[in-house]
C-alpha positions as YAML, in Angstrom:
chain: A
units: angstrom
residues:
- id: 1
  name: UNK
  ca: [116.87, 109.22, 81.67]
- id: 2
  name: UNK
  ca: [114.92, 108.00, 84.47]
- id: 3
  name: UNK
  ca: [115.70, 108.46, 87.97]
- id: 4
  name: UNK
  ca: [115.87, 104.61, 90.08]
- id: 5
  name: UNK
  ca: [116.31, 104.75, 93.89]
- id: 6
  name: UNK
  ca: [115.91, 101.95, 96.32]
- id: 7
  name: UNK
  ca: [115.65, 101.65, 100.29]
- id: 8
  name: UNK
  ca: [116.01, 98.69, 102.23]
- id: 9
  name: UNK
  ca: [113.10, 98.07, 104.62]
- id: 10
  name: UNK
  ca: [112.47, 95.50, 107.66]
- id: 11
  name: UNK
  ca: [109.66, 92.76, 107.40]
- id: 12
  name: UNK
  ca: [108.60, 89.52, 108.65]
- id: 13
  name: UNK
  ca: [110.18, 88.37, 105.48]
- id: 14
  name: UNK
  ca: [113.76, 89.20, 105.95]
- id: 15
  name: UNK
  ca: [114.86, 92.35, 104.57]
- id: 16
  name: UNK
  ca: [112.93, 93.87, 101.38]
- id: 17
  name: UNK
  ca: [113.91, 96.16, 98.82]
- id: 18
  name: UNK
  ca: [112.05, 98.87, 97.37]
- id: 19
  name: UNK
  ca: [113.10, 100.54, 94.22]
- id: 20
  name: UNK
  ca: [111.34, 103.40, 92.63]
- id: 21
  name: UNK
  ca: [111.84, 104.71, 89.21]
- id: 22
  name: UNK
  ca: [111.02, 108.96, 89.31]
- id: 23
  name: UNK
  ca: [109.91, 108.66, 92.68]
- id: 24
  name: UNK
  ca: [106.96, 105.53, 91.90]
- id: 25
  name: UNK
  ca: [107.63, 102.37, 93.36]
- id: 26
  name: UNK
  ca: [108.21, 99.74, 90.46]
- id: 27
  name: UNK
  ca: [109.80, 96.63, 92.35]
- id: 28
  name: UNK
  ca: [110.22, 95.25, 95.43]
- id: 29
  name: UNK
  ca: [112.84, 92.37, 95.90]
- id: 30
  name: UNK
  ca: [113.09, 89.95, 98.96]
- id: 31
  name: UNK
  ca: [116.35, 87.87, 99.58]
- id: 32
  name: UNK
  ca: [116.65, 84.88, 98.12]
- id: 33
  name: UNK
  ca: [113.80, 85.96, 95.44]
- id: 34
  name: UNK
  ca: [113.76, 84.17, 92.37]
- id: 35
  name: UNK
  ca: [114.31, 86.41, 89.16]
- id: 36
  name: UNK
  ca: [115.99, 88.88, 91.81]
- id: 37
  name: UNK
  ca: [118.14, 90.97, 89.16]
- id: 38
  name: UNK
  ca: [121.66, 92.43, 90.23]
- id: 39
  name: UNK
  ca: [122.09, 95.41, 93.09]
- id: 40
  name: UNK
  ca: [123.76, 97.35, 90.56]
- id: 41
  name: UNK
  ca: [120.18, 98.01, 88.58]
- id: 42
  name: UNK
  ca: [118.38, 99.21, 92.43]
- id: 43
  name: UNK
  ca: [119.53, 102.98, 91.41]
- id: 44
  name: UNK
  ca: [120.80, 105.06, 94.40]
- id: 45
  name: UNK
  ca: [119.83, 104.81, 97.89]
- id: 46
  name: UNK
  ca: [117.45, 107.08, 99.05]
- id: 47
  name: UNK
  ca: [114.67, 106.39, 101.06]
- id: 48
  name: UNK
  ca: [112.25, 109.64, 100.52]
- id: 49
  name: UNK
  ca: [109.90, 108.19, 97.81]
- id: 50
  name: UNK
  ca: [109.06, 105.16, 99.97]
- id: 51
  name: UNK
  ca: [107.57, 106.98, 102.84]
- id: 52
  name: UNK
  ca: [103.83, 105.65, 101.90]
- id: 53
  name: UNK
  ca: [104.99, 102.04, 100.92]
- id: 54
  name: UNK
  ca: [107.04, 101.81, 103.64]
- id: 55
  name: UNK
  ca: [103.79, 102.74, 105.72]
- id: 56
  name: UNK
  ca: [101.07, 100.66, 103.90]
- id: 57
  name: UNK
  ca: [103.73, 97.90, 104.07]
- id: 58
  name: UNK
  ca: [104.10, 97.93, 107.75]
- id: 59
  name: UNK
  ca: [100.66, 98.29, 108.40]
- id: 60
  name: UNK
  ca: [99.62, 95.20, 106.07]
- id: 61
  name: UNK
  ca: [102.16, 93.30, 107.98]
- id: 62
  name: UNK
  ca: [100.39, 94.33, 111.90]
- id: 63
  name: UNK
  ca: [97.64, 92.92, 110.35]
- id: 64
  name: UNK
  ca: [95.82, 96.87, 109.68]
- id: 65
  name: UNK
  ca: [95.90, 96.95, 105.87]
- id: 66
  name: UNK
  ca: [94.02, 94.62, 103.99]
- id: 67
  name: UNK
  ca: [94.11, 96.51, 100.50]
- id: 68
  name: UNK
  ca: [97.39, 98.46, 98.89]
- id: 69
  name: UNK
  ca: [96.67, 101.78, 97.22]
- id: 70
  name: UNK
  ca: [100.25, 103.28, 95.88]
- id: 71
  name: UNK
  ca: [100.98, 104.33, 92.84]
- id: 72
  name: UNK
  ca: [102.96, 102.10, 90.96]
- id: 73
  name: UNK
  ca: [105.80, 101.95, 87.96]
- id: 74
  name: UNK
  ca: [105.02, 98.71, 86.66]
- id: 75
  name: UNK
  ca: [106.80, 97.31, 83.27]
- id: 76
  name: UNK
  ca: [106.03, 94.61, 81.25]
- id: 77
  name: UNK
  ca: [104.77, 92.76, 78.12]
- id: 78
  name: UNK
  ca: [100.40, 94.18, 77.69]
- id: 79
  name: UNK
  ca: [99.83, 90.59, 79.08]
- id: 80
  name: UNK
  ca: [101.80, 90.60, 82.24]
- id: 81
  name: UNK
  ca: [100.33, 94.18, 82.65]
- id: 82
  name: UNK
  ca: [96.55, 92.59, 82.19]
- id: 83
  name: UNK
  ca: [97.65, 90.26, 84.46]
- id: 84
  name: UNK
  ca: [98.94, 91.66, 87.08]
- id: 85
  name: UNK
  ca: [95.70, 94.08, 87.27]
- id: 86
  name: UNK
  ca: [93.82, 91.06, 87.95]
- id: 87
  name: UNK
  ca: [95.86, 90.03, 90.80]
- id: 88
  name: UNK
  ca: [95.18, 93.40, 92.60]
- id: 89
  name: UNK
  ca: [91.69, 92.21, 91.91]
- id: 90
  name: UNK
  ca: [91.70, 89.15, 94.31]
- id: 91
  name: UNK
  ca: [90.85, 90.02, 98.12]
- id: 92
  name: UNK
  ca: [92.82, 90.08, 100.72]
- id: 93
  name: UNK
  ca: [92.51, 86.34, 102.44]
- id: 94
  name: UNK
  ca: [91.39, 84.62, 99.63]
- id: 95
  name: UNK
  ca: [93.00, 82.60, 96.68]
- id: 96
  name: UNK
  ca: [92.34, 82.40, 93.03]
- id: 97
  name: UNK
  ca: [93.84, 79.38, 90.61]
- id: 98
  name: UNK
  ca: [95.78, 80.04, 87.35]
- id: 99
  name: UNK
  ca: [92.85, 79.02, 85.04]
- id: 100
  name: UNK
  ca: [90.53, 81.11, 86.96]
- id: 101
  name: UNK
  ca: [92.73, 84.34, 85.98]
- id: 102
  name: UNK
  ca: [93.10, 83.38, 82.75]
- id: 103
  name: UNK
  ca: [89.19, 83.14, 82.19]
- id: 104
  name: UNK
  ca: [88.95, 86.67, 84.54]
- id: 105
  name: UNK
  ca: [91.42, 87.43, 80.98]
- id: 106
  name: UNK
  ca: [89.01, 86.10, 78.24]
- id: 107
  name: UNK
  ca: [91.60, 83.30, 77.85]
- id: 108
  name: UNK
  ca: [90.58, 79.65, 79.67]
- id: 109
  name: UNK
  ca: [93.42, 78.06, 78.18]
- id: 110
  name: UNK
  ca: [96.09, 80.72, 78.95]
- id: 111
  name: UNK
  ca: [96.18, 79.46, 82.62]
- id: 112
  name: UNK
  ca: [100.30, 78.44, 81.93]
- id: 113
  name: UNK
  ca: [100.65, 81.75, 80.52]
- id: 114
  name: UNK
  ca: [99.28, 83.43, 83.67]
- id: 115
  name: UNK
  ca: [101.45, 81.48, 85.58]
- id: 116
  name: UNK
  ca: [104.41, 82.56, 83.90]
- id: 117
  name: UNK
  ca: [103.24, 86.37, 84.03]
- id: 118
  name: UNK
  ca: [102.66, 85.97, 87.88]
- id: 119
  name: UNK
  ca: [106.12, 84.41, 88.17]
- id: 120
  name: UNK
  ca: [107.54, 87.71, 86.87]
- id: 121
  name: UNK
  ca: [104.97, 90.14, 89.41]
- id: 122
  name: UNK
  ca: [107.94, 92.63, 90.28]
- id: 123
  name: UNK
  ca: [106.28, 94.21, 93.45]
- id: 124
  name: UNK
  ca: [105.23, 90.84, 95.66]
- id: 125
  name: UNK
  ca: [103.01, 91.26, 98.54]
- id: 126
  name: UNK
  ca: [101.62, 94.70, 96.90]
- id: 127
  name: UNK
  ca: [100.79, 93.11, 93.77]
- id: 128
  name: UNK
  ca: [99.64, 89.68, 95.36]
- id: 129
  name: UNK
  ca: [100.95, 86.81, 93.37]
- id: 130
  name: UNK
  ca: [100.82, 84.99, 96.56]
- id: 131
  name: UNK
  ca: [97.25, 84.74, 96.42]
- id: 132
  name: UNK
  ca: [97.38, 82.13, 93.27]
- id: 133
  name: UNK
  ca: [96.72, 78.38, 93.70]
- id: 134
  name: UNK
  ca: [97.32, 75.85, 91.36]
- id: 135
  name: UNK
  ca: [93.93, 73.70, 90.30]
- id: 136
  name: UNK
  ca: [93.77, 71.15, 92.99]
- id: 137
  name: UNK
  ca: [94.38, 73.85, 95.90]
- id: 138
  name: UNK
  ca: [98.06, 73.34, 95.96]
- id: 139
  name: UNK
  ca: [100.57, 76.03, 96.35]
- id: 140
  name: UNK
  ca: [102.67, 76.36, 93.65]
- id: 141
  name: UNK
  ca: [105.39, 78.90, 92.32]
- id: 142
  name: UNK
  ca: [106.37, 81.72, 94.05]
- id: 143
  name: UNK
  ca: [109.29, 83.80, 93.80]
- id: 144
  name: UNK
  ca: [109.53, 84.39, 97.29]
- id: 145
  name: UNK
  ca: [109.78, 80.30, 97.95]
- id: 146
  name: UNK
  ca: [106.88, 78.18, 99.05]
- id: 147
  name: UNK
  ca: [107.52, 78.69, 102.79]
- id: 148
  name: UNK
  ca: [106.82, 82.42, 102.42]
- id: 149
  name: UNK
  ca: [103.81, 81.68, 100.59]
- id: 150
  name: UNK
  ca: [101.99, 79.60, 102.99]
- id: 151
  name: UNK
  ca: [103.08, 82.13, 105.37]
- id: 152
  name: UNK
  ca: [101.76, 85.09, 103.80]
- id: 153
  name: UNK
  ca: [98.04, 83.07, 102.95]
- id: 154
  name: UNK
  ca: [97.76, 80.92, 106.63]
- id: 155
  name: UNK
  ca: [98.11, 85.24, 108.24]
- id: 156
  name: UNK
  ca: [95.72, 86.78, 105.34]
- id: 157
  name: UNK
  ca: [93.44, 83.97, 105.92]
- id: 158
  name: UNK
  ca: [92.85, 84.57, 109.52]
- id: 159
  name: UNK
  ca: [94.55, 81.34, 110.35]
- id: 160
  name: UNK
  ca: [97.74, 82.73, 111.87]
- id: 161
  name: UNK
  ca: [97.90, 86.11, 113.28]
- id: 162
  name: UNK
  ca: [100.99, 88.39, 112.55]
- id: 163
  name: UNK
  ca: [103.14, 86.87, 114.75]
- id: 164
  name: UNK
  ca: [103.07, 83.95, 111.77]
- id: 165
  name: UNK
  ca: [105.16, 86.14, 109.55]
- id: 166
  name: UNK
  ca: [107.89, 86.36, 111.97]
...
């Protein structure tokens, strides 16, 4: 039987929760977060295997860390797991539309499918879903709510410094 902790961490976001599964972080949950599941499923608290994401995390929000490397527990269906590769794929401050991940996939017409896979990211901000643009350039989707999303993209983009996020 697996082993799930969580901590509860500070950000520009409100409060965020990290949960690990044997020690590797495999979510992160902000209030208010769409396809947030219950409390009771965040495991124990414990705050010992988020040392490094809690680091990484406060340096990508001063504006230090432009790239996440931590391992991470990730579960899903082989196509949100393809998917969700590709997102780590897209650089820091700059965006990437639906149908151009599905192509990145071998798929041109999966671009709804993508959508719905990116919908379901379970470690926003480290996994960046936010970085996904609908065809036209609009923002669309996120689990976090639009707000945060044009939040998180104006700061990456060079358009807002950190003090945006607050």
């Amino acid at each position: 039987m697996p082993t799930v902790t969580h901590t509860v961490v500070d950000s520009p976001y409100d409060p965020l929760t990290l949960v690990a599964v044997d020690g590797v972080l495999s979510r992160i949950h902000m209030t208010a977060q769409r396809h947030r599941p219950p409390e009771e499923t965040f495991g124990t608290p414990d705050p010992r295997p988020f040392t490094e994401a809690v680091r990484q995390l406060d340096a990508y929000f001063a504006g230090e860390l432009t790239e996440f490397d931590l391992p991470l527990h990730l579960v899903g269906t082989p196509f949100q797991l393809r998917v969700w590769e590709q997102l780590r794929r897209i650089p820091y401050g700059e965006t990437r539309t639906y149908g151009e991940l599905a192509e990145a996939l071998g798929n041109p017409g999966a671009s709804r499918a993508v959508g719905l896979a990116n919908g379901k990211n379970p470690v926003s901000i480290v996994v960046p879903c936010h970085r996904v643009i609908g065809s036209g350039g609009s923002l669309t989707g996120y689990g976090g709510g639009l707000a945060r999303k044009q939040r998180l993209l104006a700061f990456e983009s060079g358009a807002a410094g950190p003090d945006a996020l607050f």
